Coordinates of N, CA and C in Angstrom, one line a residue:
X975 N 82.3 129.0 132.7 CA 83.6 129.4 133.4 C 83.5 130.8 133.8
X976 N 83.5 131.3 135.4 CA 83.2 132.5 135.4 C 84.7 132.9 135.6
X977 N 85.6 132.6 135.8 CA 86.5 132.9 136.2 C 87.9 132.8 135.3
X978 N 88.8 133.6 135.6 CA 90.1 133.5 134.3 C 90.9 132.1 135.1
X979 N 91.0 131.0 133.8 CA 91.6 130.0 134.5 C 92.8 129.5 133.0
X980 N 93.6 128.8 133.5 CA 94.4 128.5 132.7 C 93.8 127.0 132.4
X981 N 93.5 126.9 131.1 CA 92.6 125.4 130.9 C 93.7 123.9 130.4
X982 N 92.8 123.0 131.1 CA 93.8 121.4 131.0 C 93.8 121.5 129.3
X983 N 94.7 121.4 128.5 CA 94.8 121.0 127.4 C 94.4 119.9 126.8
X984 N 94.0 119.5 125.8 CA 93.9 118.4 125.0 C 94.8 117.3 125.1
X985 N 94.7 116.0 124.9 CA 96.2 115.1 124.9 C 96.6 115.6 123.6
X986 N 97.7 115.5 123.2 CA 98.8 116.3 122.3 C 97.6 115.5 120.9
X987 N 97.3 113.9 120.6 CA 96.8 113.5 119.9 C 95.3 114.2 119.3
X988 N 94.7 114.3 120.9 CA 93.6 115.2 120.1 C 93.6 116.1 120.0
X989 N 94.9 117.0 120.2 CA 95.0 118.3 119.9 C 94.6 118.8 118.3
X990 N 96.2 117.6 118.0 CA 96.2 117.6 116.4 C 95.3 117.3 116.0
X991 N 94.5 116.2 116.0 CA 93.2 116.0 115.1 C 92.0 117.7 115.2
X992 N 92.1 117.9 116.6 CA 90.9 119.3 116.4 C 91.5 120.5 115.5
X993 N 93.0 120.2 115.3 CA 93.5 121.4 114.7 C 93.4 121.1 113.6
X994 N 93.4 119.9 112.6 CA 93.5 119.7 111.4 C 91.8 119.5 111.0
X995 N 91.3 119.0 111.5 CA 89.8 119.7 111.1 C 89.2 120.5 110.7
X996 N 89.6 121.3 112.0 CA 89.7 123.2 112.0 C 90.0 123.4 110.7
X997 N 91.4 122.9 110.2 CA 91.9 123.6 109.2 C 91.3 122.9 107.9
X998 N 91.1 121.8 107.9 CA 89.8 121.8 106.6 C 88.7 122.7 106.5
X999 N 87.9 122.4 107.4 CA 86.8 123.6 107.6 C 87.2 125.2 107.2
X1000 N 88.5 125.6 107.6 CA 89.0 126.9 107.3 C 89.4 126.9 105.7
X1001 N 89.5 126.0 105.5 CA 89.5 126.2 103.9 C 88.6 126.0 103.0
X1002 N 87.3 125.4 103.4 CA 86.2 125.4 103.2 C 85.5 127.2 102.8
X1003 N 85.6 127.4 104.5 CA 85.3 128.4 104.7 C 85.4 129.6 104.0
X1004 N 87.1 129.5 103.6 CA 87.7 130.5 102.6 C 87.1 130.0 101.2
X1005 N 87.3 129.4 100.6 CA 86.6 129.1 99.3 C 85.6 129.5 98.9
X1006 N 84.5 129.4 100.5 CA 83.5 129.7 100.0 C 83.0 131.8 99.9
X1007 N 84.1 132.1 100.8 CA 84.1 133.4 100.9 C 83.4 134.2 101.8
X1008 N 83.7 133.5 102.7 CA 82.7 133.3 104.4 C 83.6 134.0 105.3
X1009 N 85.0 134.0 105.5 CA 86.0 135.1 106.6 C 86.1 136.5 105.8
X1010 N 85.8 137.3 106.4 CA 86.3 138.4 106.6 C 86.8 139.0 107.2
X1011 N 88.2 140.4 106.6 CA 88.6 140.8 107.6 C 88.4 141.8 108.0
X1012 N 87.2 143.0 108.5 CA 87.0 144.5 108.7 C 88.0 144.8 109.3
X1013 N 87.7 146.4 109.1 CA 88.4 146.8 109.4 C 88.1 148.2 110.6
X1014 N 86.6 148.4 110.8 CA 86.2 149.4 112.0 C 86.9 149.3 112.9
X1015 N 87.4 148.0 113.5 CA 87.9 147.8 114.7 C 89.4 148.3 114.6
X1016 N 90.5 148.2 113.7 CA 91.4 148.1 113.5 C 92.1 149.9 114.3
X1017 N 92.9 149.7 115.0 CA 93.6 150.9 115.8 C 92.5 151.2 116.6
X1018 N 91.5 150.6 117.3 CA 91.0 150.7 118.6 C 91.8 150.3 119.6
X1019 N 91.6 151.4 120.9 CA 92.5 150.7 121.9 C 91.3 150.3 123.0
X1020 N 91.7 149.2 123.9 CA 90.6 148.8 124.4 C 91.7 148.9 126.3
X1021 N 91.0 149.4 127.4 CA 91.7 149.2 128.5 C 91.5 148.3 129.3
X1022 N 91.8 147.4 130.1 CA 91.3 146.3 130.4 C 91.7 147.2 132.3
X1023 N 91.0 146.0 133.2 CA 90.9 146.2 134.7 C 92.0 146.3 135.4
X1024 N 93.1 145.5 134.4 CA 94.8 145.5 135.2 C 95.7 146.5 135.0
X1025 N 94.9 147.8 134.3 CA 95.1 148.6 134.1 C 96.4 149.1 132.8
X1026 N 96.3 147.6 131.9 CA 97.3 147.9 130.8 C 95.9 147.9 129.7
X1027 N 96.6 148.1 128.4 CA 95.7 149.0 127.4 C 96.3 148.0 125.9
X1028 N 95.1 147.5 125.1 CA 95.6 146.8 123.8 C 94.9 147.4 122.5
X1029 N 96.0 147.5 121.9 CA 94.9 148.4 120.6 C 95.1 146.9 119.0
X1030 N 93.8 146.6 119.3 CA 93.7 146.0 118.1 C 94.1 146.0 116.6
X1031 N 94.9 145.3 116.4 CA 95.6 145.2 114.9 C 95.1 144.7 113.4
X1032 N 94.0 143.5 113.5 CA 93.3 142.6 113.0 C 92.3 142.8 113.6
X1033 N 91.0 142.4 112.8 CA 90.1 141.6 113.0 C 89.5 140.6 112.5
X1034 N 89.0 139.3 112.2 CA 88.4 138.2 111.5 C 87.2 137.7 112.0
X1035 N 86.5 138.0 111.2 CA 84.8 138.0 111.4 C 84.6 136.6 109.9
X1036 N 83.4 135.9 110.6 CA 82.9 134.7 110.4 C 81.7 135.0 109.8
X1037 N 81.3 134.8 109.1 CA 79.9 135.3 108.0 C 79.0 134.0 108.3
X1038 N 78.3 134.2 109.5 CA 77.6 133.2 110.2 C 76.2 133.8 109.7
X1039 N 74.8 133.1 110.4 CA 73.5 133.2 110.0 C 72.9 134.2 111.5
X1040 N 72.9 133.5 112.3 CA 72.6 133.7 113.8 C 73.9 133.0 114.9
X1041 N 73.2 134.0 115.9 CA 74.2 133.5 117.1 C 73.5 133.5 117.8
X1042 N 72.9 132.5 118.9 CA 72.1 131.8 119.6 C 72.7 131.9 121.0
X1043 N 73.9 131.4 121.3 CA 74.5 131.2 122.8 C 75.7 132.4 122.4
X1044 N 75.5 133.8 122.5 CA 76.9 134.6 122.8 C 77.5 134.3 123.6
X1045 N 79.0 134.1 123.5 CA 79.9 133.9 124.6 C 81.1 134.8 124.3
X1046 N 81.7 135.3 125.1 CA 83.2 136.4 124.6 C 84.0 135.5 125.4
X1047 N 84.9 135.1 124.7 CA 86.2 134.7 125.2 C 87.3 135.3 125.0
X1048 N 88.2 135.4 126.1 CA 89.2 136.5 126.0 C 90.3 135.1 126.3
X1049 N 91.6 135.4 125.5 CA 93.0 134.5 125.6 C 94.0 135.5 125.5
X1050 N 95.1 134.9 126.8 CA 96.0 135.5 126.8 C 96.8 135.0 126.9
X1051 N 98.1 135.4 126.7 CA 99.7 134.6 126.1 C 100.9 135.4 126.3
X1052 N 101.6 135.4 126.7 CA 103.2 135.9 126.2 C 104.6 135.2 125.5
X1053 N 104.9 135.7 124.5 CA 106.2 135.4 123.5 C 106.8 134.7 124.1
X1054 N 107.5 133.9 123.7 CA 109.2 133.4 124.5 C 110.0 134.1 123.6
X1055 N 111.0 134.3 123.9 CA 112.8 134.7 123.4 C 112.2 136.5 123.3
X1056 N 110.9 136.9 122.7 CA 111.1 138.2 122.5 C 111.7 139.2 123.0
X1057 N 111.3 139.4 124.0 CA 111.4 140.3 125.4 C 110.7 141.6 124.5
X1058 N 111.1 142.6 125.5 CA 110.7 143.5 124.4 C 111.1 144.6 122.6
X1059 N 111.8 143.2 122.0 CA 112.2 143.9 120.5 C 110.9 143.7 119.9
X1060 N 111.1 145.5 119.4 CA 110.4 145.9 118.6 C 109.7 145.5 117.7
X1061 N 111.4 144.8 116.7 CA 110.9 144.5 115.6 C 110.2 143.2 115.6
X1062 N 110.5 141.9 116.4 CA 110.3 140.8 116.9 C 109.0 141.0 116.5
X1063 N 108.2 141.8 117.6 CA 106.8 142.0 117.7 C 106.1 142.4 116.8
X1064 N 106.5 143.4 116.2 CA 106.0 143.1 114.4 C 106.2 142.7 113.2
X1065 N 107.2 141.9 113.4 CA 107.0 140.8 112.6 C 106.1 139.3 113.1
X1066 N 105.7 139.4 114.2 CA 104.9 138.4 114.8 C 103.4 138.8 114.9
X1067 N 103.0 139.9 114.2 CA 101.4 140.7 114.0 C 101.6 140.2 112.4
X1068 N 102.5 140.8 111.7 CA 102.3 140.2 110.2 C 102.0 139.2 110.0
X1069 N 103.0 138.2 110.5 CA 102.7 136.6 110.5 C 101.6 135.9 111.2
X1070 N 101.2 136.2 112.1 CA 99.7 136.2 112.8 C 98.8 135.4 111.9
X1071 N 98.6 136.3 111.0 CA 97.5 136.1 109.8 C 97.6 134.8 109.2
X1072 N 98.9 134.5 109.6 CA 98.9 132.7 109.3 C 98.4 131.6 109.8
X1073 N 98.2 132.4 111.3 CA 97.5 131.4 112.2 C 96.2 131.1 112.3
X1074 N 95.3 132.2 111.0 CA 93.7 132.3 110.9 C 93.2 130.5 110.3
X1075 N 94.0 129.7 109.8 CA 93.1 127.8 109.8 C 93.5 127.5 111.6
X1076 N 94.1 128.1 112.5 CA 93.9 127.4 114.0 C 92.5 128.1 114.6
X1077 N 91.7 128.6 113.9 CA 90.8 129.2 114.9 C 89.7 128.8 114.2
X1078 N 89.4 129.8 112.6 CA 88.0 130.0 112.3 C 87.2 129.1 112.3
X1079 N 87.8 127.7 111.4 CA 87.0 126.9 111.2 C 86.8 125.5 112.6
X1080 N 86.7 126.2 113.7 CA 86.1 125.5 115.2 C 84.7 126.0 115.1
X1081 N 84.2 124.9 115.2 CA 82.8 124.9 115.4 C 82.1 126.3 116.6
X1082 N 81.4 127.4 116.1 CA 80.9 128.4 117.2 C 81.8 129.4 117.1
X1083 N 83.0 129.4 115.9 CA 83.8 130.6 116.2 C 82.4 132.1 115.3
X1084 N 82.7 133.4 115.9 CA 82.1 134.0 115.3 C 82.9 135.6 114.9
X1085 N 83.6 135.7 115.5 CA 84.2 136.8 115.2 C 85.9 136.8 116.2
X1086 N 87.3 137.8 115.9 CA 88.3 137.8 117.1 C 88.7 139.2 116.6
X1087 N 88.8 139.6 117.3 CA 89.6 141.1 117.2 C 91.4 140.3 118.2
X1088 N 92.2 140.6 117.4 CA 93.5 140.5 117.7 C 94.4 141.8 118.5
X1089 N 94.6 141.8 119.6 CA 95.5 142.6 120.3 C 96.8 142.8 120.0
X1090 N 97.8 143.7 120.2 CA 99.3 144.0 119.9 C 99.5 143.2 121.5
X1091 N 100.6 143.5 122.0 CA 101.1 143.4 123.3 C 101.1 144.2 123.8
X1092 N 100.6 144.0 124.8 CA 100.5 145.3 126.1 C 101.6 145.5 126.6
X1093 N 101.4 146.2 127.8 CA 102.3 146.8 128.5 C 103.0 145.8 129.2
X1094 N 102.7 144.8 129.9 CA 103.0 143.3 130.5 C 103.6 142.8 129.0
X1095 N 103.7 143.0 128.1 CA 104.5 142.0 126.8 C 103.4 141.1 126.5
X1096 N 102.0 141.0 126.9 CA 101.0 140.3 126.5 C 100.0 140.4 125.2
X1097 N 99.8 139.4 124.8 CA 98.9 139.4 123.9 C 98.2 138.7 124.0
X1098 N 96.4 139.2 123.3 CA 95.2 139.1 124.1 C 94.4 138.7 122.5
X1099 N 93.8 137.9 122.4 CA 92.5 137.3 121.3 C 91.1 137.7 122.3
X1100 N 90.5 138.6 121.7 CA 89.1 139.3 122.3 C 88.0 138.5 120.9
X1101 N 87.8 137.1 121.5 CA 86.6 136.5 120.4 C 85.0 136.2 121.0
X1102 N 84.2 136.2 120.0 CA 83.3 136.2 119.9 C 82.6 134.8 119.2
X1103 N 82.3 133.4 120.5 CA 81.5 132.2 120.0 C 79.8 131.9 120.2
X1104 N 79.8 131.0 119.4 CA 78.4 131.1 119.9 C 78.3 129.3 120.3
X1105 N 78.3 129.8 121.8 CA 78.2 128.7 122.5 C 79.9 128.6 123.5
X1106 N 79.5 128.1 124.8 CA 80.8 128.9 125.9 C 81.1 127.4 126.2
X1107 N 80.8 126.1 125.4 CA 81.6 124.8 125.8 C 82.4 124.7 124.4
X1108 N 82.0 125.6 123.2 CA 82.7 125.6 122.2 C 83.8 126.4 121.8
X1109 N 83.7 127.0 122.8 CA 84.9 128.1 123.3 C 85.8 127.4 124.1
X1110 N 85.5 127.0 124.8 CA 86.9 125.9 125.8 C 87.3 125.1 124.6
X1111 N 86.4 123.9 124.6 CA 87.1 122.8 123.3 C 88.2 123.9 122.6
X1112 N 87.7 124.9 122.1 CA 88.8 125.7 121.1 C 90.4 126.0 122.0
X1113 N 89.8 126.8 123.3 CA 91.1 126.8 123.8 C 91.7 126.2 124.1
X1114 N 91.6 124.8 124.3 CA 91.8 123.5 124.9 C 92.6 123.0 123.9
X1115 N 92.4 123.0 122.8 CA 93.1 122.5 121.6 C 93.9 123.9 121.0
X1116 N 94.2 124.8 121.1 CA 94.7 126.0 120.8 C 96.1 126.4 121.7
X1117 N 95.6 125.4 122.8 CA 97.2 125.5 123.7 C 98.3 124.7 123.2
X1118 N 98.2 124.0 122.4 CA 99.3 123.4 121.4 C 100.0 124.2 120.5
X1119 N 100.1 124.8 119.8 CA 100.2 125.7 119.1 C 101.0 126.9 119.9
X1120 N 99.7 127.6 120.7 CA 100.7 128.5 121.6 C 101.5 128.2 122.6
X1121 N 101.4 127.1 122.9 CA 103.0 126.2 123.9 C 104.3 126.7 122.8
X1122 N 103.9 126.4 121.6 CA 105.3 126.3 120.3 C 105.8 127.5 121.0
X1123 N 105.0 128.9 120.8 CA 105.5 130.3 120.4 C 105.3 130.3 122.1
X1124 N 105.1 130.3 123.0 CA 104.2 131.5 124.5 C 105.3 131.1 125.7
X1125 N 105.2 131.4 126.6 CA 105.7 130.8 128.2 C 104.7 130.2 127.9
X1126 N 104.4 128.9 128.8 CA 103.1 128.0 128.3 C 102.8 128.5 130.0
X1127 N 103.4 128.8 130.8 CA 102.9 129.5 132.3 C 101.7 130.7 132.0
X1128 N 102.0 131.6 130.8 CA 101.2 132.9 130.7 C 99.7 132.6 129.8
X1129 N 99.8 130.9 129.4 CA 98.6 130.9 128.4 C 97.4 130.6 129.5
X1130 N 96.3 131.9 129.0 CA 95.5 131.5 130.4 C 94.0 132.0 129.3
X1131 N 93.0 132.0 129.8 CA 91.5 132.3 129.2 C 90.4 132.6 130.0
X1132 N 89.7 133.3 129.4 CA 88.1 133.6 130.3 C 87.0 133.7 129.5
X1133 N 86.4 133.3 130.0 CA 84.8 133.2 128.9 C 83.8 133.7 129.9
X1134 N 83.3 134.6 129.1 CA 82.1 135.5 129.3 C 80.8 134.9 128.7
X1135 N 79.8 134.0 129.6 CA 78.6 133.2 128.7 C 77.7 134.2 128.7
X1136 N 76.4 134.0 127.7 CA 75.5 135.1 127.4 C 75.9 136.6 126.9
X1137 N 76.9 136.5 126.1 CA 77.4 138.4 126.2 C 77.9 138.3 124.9
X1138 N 77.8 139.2 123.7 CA 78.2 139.7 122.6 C 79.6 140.0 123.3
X1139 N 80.3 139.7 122.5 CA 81.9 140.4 122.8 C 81.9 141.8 122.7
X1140 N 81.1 142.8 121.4 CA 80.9 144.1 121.9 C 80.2 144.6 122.8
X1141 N 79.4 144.1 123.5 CA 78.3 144.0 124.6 C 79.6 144.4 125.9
X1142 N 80.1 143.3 126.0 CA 81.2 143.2 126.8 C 82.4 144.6 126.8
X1143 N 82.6 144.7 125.7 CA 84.1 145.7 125.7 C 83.0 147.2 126.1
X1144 N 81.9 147.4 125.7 CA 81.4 148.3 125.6 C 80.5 148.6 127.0
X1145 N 80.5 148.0 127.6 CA 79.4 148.0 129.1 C 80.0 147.9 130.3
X1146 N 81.4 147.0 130.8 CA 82.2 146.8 131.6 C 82.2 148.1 132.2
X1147 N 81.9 148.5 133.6 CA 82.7 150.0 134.2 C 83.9 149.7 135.1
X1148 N 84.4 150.3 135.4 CA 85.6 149.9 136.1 C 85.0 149.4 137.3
X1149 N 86.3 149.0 138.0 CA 85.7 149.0 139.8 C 87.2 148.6 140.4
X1150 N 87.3 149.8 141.4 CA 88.5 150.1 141.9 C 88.8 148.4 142.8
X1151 N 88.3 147.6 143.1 CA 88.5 146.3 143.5 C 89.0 145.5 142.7
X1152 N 89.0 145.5 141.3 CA 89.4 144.7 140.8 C 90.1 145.1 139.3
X1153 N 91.2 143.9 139.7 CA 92.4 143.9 138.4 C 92.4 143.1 137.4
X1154 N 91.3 142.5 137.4 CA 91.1 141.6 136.0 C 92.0 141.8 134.6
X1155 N 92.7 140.6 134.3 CA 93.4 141.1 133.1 C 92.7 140.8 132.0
X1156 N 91.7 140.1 131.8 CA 90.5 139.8 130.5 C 89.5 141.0 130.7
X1157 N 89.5 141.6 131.6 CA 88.1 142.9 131.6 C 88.1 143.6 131.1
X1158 N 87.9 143.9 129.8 CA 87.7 145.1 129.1 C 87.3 146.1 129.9
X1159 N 87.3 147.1 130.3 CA 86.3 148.6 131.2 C 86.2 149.8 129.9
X1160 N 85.4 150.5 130.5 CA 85.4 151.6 130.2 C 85.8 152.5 130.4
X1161 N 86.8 153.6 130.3 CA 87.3 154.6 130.5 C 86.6 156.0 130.3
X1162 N 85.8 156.3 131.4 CA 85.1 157.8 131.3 C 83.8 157.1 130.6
X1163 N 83.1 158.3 129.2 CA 82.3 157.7 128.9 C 82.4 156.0 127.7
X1164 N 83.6 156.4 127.0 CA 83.8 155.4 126.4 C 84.8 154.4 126.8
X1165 N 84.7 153.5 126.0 CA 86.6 152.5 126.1 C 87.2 152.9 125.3
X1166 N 88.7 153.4 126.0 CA 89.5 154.2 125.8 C 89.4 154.8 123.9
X1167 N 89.7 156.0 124.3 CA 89.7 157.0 122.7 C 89.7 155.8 122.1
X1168 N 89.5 155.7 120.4 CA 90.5 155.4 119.4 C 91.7 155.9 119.1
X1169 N 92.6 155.0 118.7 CA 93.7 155.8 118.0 C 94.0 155.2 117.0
X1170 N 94.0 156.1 115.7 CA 93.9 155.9 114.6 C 95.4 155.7 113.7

């Protein structure tokens, strides 16, 4: 997929079964003491092409062997009822962390650095699979869920095949032609300061 597309969802049936899967495997996973959450990432701000800016709150990294097919997939969403309250929005970063059995345990997940909401009221999942048809399947079945909470108009995705997700955030240079809202860029020599 080279392009940001909003993807056909799963029928609602096989949604739920890929989600409950998932969520066995995620508790597998946890048992076995395989998720991690670092924390290097955490209060980086990353600027993307559309020229709004997300500073990561989370991260959840997968204690995998190798990654053979890098792919970076970026997802993006907006709240319903929030608008812009404050508190809404953080209390919806806290709770987040509840949503870690919809992801980790999909087959190819490898890492997600979690975004706040930008300036557009968006929020952005910057993950890292190994393998870019195991990345759709994921979003595909992950738009159920975010229908619950999102405008289901704003849930949209892009997958980057061949590319480390840090590869990606870290290499992108701008280009005055384009407003990409999954593009990570670089700002000057780095992507944007950290803020700590």
């Amino acid at each position: 997929m080279n392009t940001a597309d909003r993807v056909r969802p799963l029928a609602a049936g096989a949604g739920l079964r890929a989600l409950l899967r998932c969520l066995f495997a995620t508790l597998r996973l946890l048992s076995a003491g395989r998720v991690h959450l670092p924390t290097h990432n955490v209060g980086r701000t990353i600027c993307f092409a559309d020229g709004t800016t997300g500073r990561v709150y989370r991260e959840t990294e997968l204690e995998v062997d190798t990654v053979t097919e890098p792919t970076t997939l970026v997802v993006a969403f907006r709240l319903r009822w929030i608008g812009s309250n404050a508190f809404a929005h953080r209390l919806f970063r806290v709770e987040s962390l509840l949503n870690t059995p919809l992801f980790v345990g999909f087959p190819g997940f490898v890492s997600k650095l979690w975004m706040a909401a930008d300036e557009a009221g968006r929020y952005r999942g910057v993950y890292e699979w190994d393998d870019a048809d195991l990345a759709i399947a994921y979003v595909r079945a992950l738009w159920w869920p975010l229908a619950l909470v999102s405008e289901r108009s704003s849930i949209c995705c892009h997958v980057v095949p061949d590319a480390h997700r840090d590869e990606v955030i870290a290499t992108m240079e701008p280009d005055p032609d384009d407003s990409c809202w999954w593009r990570p860029i670089r700002n000057g020599r780095t992507v944007c300061e950290e803020s700590q």
